[in-house]
Coordinates of C-alpha atoms and ligand atoms in Angstrom, one line a residue:
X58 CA 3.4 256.3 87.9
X59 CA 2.1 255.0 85.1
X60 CA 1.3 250.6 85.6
X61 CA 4.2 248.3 84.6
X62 CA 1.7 246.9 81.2
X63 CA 1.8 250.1 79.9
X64 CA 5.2 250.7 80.2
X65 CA 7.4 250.7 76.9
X66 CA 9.6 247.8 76.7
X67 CA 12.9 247.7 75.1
X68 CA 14.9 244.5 73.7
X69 CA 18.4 243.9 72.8
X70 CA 18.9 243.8 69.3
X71 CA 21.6 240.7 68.6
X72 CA 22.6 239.1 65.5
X73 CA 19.3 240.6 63.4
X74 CA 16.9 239.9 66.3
X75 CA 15.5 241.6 68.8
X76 CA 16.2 239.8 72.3
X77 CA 14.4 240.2 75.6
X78 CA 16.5 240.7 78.9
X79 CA 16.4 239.0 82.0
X80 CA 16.6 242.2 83.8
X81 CA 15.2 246.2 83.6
X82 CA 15.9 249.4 84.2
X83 CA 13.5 252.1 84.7
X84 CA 13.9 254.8 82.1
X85 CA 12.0 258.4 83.0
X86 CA 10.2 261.1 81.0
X87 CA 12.5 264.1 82.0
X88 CA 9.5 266.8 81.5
X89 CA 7.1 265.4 84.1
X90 CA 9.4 262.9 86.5
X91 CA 7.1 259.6 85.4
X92 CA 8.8 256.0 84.3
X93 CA 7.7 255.3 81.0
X94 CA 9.8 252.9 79.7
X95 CA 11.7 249.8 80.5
X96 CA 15.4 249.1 79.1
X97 CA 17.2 246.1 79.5
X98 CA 20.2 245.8 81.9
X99 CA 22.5 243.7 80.3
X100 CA 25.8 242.1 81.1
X101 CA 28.4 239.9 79.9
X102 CA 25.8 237.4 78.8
X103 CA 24.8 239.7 76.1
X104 CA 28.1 241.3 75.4
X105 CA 29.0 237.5 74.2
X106 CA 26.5 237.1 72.1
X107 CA 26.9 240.4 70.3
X108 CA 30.5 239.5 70.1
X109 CA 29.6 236.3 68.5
X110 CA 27.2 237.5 66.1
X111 CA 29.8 240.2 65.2
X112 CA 32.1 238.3 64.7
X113 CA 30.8 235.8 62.4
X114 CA 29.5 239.0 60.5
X115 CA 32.8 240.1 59.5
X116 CA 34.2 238.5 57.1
X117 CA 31.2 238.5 54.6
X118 CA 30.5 242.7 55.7
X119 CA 34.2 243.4 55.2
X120 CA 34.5 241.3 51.8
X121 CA 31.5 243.7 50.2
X122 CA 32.9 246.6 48.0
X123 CA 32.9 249.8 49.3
X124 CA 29.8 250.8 47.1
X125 CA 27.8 248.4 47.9
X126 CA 28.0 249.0 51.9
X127 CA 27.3 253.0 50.4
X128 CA 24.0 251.5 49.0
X129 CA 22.8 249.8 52.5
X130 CA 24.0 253.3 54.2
X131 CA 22.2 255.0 52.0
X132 CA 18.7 253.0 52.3
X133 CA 19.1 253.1 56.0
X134 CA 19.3 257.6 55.7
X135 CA 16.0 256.7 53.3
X136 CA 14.5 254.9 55.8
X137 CA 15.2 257.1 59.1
X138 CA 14.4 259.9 57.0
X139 CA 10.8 258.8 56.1
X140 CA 10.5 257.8 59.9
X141 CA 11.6 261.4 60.9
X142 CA 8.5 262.6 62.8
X143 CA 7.8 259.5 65.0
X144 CA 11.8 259.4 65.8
X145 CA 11.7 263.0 66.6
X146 CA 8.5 262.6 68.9
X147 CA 10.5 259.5 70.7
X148 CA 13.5 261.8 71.3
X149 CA 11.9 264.3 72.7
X150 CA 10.2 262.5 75.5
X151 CA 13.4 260.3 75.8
X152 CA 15.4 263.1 76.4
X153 CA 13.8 266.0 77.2
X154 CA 14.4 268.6 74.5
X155 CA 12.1 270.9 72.3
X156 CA 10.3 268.2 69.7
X157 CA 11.4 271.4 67.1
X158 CA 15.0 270.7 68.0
X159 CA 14.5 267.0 67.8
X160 CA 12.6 267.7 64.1
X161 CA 15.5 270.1 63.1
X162 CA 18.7 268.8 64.3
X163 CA 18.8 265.8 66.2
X164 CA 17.5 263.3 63.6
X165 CA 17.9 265.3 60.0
X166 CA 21.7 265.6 61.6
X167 CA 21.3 261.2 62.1
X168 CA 20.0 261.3 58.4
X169 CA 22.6 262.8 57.3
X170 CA 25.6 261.1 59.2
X171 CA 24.2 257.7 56.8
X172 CA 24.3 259.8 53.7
X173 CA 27.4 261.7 54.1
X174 CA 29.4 258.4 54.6
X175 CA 27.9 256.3 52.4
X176 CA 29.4 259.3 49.8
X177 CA 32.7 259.8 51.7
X178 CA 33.8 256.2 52.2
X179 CA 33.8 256.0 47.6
X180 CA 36.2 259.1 47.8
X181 CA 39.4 257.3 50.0
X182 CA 42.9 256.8 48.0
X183 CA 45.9 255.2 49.1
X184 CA 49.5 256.3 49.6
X185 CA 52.2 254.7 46.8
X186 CA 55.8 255.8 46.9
X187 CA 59.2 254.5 45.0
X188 CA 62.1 254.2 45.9
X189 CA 64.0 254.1 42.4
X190 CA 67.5 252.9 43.6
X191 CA 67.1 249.6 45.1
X192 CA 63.7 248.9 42.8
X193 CA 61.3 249.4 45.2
X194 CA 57.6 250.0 45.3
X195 CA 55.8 251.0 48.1
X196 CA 52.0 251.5 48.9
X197 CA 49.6 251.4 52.0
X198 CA 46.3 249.6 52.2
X199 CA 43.6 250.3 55.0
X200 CA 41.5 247.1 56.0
X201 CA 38.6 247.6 59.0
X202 CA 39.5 246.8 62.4
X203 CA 37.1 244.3 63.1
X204 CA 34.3 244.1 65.7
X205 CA 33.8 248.1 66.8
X206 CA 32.9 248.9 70.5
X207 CA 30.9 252.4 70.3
X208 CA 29.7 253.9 73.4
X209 CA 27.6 257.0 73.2
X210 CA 25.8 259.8 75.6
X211 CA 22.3 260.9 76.5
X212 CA 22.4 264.7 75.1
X213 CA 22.0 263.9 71.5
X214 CA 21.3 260.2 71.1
X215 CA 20.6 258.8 67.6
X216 CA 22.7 261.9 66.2
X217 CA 26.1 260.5 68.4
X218 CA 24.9 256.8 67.7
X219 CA 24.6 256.9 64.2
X220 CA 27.6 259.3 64.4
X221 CA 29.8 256.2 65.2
X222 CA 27.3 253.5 63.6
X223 CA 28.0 255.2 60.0
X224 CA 31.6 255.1 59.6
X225 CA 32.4 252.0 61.3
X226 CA 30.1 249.9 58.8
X227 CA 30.9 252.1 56.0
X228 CA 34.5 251.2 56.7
X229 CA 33.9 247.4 57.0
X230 CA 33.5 246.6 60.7
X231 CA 30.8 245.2 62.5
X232 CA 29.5 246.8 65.6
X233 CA 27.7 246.6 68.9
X234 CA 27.0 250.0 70.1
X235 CA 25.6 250.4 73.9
X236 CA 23.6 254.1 74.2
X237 CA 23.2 255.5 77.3
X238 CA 20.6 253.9 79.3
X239 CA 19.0 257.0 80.4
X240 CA 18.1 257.5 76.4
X241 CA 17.8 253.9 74.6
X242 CA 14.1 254.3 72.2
X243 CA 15.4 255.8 69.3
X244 CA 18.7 253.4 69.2
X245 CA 15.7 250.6 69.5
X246 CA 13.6 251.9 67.1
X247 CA 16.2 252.3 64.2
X248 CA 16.9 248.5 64.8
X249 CA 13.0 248.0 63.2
X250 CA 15.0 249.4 60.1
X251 CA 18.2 247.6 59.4
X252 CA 16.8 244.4 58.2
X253 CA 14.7 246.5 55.2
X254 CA 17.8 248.8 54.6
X255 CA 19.7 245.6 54.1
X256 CA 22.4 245.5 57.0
X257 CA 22.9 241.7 57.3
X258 CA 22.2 240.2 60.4
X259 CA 25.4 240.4 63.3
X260 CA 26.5 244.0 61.4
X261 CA 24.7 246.2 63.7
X262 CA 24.4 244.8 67.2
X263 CA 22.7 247.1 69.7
X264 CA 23.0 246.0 73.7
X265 CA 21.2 248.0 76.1
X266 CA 22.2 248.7 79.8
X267 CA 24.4 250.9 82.0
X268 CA 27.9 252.1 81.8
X269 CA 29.3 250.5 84.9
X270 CA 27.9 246.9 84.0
X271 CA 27.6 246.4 80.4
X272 CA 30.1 249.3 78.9
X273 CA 32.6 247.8 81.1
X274 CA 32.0 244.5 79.6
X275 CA 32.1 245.8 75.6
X276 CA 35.4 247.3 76.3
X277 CA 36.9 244.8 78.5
X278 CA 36.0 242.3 75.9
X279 CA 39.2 240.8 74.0
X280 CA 37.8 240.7 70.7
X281 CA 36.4 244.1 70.3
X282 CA 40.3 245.6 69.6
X283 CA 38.6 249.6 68.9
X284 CA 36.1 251.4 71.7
X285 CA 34.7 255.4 70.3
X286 CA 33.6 256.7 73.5
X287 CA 31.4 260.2 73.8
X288 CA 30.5 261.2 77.1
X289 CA 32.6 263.1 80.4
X290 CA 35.8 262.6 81.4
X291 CA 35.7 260.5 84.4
X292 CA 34.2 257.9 82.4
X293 CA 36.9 257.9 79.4
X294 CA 39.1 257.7 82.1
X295 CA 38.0 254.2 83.8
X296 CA 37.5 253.2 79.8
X297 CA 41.2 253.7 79.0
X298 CA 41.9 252.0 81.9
X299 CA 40.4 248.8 81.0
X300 CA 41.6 249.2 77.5
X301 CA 45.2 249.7 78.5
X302 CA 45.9 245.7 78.9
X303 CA 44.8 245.0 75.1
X304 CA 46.0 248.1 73.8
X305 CA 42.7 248.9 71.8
X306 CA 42.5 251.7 69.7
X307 CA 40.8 254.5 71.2
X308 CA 38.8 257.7 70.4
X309 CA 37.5 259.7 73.2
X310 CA 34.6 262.8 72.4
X311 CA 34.8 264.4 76.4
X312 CA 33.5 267.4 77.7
X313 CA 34.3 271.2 77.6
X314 CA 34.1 274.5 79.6
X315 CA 34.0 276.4 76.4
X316 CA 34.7 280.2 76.1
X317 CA 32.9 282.6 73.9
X318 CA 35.5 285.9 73.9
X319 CA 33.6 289.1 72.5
X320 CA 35.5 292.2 71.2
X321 CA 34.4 296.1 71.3
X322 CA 34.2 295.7 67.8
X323 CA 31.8 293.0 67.6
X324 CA 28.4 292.9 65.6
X325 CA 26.1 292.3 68.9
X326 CA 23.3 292.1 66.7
X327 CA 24.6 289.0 65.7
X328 CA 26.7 288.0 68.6
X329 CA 23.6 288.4 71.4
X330 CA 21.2 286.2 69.9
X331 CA 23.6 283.4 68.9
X332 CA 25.5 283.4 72.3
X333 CA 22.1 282.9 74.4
X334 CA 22.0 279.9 72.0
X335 CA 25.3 278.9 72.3
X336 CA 24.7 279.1 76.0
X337 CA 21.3 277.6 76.2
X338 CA 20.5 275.0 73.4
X339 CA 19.1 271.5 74.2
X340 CA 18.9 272.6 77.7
X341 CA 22.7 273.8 78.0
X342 CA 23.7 270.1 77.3
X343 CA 25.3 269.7 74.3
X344 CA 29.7 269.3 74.7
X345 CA 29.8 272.4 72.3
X346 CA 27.9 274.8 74.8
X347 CA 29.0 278.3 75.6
X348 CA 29.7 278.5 79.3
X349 CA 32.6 281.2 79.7
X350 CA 31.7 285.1 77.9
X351 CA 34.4 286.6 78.4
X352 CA 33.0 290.4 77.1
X353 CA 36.0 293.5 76.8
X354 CA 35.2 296.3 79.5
X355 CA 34.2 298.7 77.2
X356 CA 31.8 297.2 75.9
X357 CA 30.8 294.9 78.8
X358 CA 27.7 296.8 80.5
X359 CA 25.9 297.2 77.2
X360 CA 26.8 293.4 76.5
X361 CA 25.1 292.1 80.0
X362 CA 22.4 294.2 80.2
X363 CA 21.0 293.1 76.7
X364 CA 22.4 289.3 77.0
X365 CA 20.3 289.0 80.4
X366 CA 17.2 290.6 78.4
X367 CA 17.8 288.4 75.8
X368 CA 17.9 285.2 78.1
X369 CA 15.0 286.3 79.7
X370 CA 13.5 285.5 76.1
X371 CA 14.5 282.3 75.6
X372 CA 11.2 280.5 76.5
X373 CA 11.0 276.9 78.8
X374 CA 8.2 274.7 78.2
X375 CA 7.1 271.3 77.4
X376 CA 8.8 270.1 74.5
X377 CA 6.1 269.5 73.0
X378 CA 4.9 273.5 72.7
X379 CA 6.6 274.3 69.5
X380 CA 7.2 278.5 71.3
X381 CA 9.8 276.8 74.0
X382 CA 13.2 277.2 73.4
X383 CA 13.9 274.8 76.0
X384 CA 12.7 271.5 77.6
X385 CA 13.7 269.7 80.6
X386 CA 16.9 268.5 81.7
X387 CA 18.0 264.8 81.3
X388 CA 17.4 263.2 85.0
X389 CA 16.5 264.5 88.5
X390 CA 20.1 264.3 89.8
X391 CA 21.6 266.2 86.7
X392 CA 19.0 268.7 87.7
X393 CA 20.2 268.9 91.2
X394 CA 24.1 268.4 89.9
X395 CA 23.2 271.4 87.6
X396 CA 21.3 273.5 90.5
X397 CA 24.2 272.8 92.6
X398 CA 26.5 274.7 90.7
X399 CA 24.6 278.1 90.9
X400 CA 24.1 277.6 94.6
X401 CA 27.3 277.4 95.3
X402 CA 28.2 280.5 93.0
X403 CA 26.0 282.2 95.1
X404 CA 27.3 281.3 98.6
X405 CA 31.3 282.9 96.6
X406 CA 29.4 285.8 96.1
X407 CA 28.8 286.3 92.6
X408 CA 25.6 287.6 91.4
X409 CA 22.5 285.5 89.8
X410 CA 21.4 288.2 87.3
X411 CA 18.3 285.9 85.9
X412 CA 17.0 282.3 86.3
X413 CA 17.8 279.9 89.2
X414 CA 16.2 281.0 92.1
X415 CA 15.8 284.7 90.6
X416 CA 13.0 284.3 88.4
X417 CA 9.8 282.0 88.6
X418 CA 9.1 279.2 86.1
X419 CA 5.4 278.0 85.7
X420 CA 4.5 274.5 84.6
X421 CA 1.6 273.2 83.4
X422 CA 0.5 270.9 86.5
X423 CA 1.1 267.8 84.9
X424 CA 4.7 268.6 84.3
X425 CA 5.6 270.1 88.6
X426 CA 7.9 267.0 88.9
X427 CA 9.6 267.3 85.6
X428 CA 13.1 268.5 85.6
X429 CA 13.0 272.0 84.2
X430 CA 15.2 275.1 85.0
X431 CA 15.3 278.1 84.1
X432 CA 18.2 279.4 81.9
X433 CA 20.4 281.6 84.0
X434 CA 23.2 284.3 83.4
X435 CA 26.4 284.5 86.5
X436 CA 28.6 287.3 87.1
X437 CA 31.0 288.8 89.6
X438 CA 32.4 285.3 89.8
X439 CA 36.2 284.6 90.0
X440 CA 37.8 282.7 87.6
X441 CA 39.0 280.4 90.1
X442 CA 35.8 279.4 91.3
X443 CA 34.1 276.1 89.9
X444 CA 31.2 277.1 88.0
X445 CA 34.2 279.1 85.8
X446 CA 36.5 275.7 86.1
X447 CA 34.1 272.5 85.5
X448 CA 31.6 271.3 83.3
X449 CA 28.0 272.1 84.0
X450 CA 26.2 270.7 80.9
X451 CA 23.3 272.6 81.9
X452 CA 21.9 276.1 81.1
X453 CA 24.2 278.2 82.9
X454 CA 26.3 280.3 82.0
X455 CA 29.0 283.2 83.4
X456 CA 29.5 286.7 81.8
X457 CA 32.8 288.1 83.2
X458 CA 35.1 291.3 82.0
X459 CA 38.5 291.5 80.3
X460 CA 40.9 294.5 79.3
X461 CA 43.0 292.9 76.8
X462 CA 43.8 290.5 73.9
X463 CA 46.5 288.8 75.9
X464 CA 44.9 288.7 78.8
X465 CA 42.2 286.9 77.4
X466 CA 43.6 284.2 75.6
X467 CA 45.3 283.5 78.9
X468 CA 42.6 283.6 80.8
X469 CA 40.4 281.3 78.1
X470 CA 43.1 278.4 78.1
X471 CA 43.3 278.4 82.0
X472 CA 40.7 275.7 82.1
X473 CA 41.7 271.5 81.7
X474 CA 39.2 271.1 78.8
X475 CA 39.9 272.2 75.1
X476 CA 37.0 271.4 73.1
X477 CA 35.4 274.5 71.2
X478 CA 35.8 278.2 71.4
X479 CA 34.0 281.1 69.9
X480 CA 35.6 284.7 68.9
X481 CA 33.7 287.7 68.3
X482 CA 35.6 290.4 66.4
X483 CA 35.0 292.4 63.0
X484 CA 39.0 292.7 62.8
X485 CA 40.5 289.8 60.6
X486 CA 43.8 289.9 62.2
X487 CA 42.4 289.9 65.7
X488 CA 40.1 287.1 64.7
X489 CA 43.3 284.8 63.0
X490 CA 45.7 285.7 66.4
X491 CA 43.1 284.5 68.6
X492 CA 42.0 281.1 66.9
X493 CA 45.7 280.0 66.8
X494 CA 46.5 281.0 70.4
X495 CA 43.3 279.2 71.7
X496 CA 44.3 275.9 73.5
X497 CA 40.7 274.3 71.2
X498 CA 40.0 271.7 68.9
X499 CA 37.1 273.7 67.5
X500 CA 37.1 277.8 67.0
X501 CA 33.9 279.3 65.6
X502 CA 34.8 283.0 64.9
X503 CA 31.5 285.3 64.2
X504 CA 28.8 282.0 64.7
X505 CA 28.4 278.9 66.5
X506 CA 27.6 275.6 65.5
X507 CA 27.8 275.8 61.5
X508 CA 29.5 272.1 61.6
X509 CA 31.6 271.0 58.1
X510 CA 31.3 267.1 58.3
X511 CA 34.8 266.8 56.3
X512 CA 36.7 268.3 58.9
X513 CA 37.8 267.1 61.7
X514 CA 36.0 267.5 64.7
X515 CA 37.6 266.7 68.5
X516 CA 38.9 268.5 71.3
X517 CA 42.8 268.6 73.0
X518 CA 43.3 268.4 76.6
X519 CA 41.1 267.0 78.8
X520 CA 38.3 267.2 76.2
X521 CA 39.5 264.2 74.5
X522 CA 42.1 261.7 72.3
X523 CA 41.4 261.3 68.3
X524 CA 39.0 263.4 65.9
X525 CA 36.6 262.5 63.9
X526 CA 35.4 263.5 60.4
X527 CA 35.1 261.9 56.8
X528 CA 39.2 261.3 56.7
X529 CA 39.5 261.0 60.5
X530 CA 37.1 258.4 61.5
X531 CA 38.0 256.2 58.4
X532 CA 41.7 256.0 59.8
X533 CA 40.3 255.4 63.1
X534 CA 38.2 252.6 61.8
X535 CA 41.1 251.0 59.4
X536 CA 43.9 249.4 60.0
X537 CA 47.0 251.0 58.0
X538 CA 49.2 248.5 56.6
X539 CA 52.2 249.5 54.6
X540 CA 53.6 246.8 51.3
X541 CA 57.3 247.1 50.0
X542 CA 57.2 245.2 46.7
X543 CA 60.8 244.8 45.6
X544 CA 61.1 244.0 41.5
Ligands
NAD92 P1 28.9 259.5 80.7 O1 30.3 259.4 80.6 O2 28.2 259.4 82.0 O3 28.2 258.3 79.8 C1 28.5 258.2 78.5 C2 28.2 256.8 78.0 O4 29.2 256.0 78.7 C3 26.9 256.2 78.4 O5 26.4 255.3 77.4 C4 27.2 255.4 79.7 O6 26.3 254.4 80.0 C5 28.6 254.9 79.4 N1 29.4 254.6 80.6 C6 29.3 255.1 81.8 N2 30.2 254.5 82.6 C7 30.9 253.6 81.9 C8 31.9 252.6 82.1 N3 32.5 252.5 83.4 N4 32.4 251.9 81.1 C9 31.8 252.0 79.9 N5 30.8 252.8 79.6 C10 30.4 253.6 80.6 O7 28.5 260.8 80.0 P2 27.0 261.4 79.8 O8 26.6 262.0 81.1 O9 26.1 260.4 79.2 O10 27.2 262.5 78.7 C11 27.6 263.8 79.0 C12 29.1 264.0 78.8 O11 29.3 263.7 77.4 C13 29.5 265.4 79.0 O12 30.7 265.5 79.6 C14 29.6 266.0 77.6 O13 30.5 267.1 77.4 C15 30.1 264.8 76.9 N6 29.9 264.9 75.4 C16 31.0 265.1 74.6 C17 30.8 265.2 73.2 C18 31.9 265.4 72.3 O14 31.7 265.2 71.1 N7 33.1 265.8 72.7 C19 29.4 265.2 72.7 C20 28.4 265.0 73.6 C21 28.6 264.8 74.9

């Protein structure tokens, strides 16, 4: 273990400033098991602060036109943007993933969250009506909600962060956002840029800690009226909990068991490749992963025996090696959690075709005690059983057979979560029967992934409460007020 001096230190970041902590919390690098990093544990102490800060923010933040809070978003992308590599780098070892997938998605996505609402939030209109006969005029006007609560996961950190960060400020509101403590650094490091980019102090408050102490204390906190949660279900459930006695407005991003169903007429050119990603990106750990193929029976040898091949492909390594598909999972116990599942797969009976405790995985020595796994294919498993029934969020994934359209719609909505779906079929019709039967907030029909920012984005079920998008997460982040002028 690396000595305490050397360890990276992380600060609160409270009304413009960056503020040390009483307390720490180990933080490890997930590809060789090492602390590396310290991030404060803050409380209630530091919740009051932020709200204080936040709240004298407000009125001066709200009060700027809509296209000068565009300009600060828009300096902030510039800025991020121009720190892309060293953000990327600090992602990587933060979390665990490829440094490539970090370069390409995670922070160009971040980028571009600031840039697409700086444009979106100039493009709102509001409602007027009239109502003629008794001289009536009628119109709504959306003001921000005040101090916003955002609470976001460890699987794609500054991308979900800045997801929330962007159209709360562009909307008005101040915020304090607490990341997961398991991936803080790049939440701290894009701190260093809000003073240049022009966020006034108290618009941007960032606390550091865990869920249990301060989460619990941002959205038990009277004054923060709106909490936008990502992360799993048990979680949003203890948050809407505490939020029930001030009736705070709520958006909840939860977890999936999504299916990917694939047709005898499907291109598997296309299909095989992008379902082993669908399955297997960022480590399996992203809500929107594939962990259900459902594959018709005439079709369904030919499909397994090239998916496994194809699997076999997909390459773990250190994140930094720019071949790996994959890096290491987030912690030790989601690791085990992860393991867990195919262990007790095995003991039903179904059959490991590749990966976990199948095939061998070599490691540089440096990275033994990292938390890598290899990606790995299920079958002959009930649909009953858990591994078909609850989220992983690791790469694992089950490959079982169907006979019919029916049948599998059925079978694909028999789970509690709703989040995102994928349909493989070259048949139009098939493909437009399927999406509207799926129980999903999200189909992708021939691809996975291909993401339109305008739209709204959100699951049903168990996988969540709200959506969010350019028109959706500016009426989550206004008030709606509606004025009868009488003349
Ligand atoms: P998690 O629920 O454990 O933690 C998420 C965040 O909530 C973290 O910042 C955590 O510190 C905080 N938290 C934990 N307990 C809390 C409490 N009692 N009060 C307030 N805050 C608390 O989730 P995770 O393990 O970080 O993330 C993985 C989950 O997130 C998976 O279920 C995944 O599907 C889901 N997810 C959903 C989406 C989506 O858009 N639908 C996107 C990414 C991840």
């Amino acid at each position: 273990m690396a000595g305490t001096k050397a360890l990276l230190t992380l600060e609160n970041f409270i009304n413009g400033k960056f503020v040390p902590c009483s307390s720490y919390i180990d933080s490890y690098d997930p590809s060789t098991g090492e602390v590396y990093c310290r991030v404060p544990d803050s409380g209630n102490e530091e919740i009051e602060a932020a709200v204080e800060a936040a709240r004298a923010a407000f009125p001066g933040w709200s009060a700027r036109s809509p296209q000068e809070r565009s300009q600060v978003l828009h300096r902030l992308a510039d800025l991020l943007e121009k720190s892309l590599e060293d953000l990327a780098q600090a992602e990587s070892r933060d979390q665990g993933k490829t440094v490539t997938l970090a370069r390409t998605m995670d922070i160009p996505r971040s980028v571009q969250n600031f840039r697409f609402f700086a444009s979106s939030i100039l493009h709102h209109t509001s409602e007027c009506t009239h109502m003629d006969h008794v001289d009536c005029l009628h119109y709504t006007l959306r003001a921000p909600v005040g101090i916003a609560g955002l609470i976001s996961p460890w699987n794609l950190p500054l991308y979900l962060l800045t997801w929330k960060v962007a159209p709360a400020i562009a909307a008005g509101n101040t915020v304090i956002a607490k990341p997961s403590e398991l991936t803080s650094v790049t939440a701290w490091m894009m701190c260093k840029l809000l003073e240049t980019a022009g966020v006034p102090p108290g618009v941007v408050n960032i606390v550091f800690g865990t869920g249990p102490k301060v989460g619990e204390a941002l959205v038990s906190h009277p004054e923060v009226p709106l909490i936008s949660f990502t992360g799993s279900q048990p979680t949003a459930e203890r948050i809407a909990q505490l939020s029930a006695p001030h009736c705070k407005k709520l958006s909840l991003e939860l977890g999936g068991k999504n299916p990917a169903i694939i047709f005898e007429d499907a291109n598997l050119e296309e299909c095989i490749p992008t379902t082993v990603r669908s399955s297997f990106a960022n480590q399996g750990e992203i809500c929107l992963c594939t962990s259900r193929i459902f594959v018709q029976k005439s079709i369904y040898s030919e499909f397994l025996k090239k998916f496994v091949a194809a699997t076999r492909m997909w390459k773990v390594g250190i994140p930094s090696d720019p071949s790996a598909n994959m890096g290491a999972l987030i912690s030790k116990a989601h690791l085990e959690k992860v393991r867990s599942y195919v262990k007790k797969a095995r003991a039903e009976g179904a059959r490991i075709l590749c990966g976990e405790g199948v095939d061998t995985l070599s490691l540089p020595p440096k990275n033994q005690a990292g938390y890598f796994m290899l990606p790995t294919v299920i079958t002959d498993i009930k649909d009953e059983s858990c591994c078909m029934k609850e989220e992983i969020f690791g790469p694992v994934t089950c490959v079982v057979p169907f006979d019919s359209e029916e049948e599998v719609i059925q079978r694909a909505n028999s789970v509690k979560y709703g989040l995102a779906a994928t349909v493989w079929s070259s048949n139009v019709g098939r493909v437009h029967r399927v999406a509207k039967k799926l129980q999903s907030g999200l189909v992708w029909t021939n691809c996975w992934l291909i993401r339109e920012l305008n739209l709204p984005f959100g699951g049903m079920k168990s996988s969540g409460i709200g959506r969010e998008g350019a028109k959706d997460s500016y009426e989550f982040f206004t008030e709606v007020k509606t004025i009868t002028i009488k003349h």
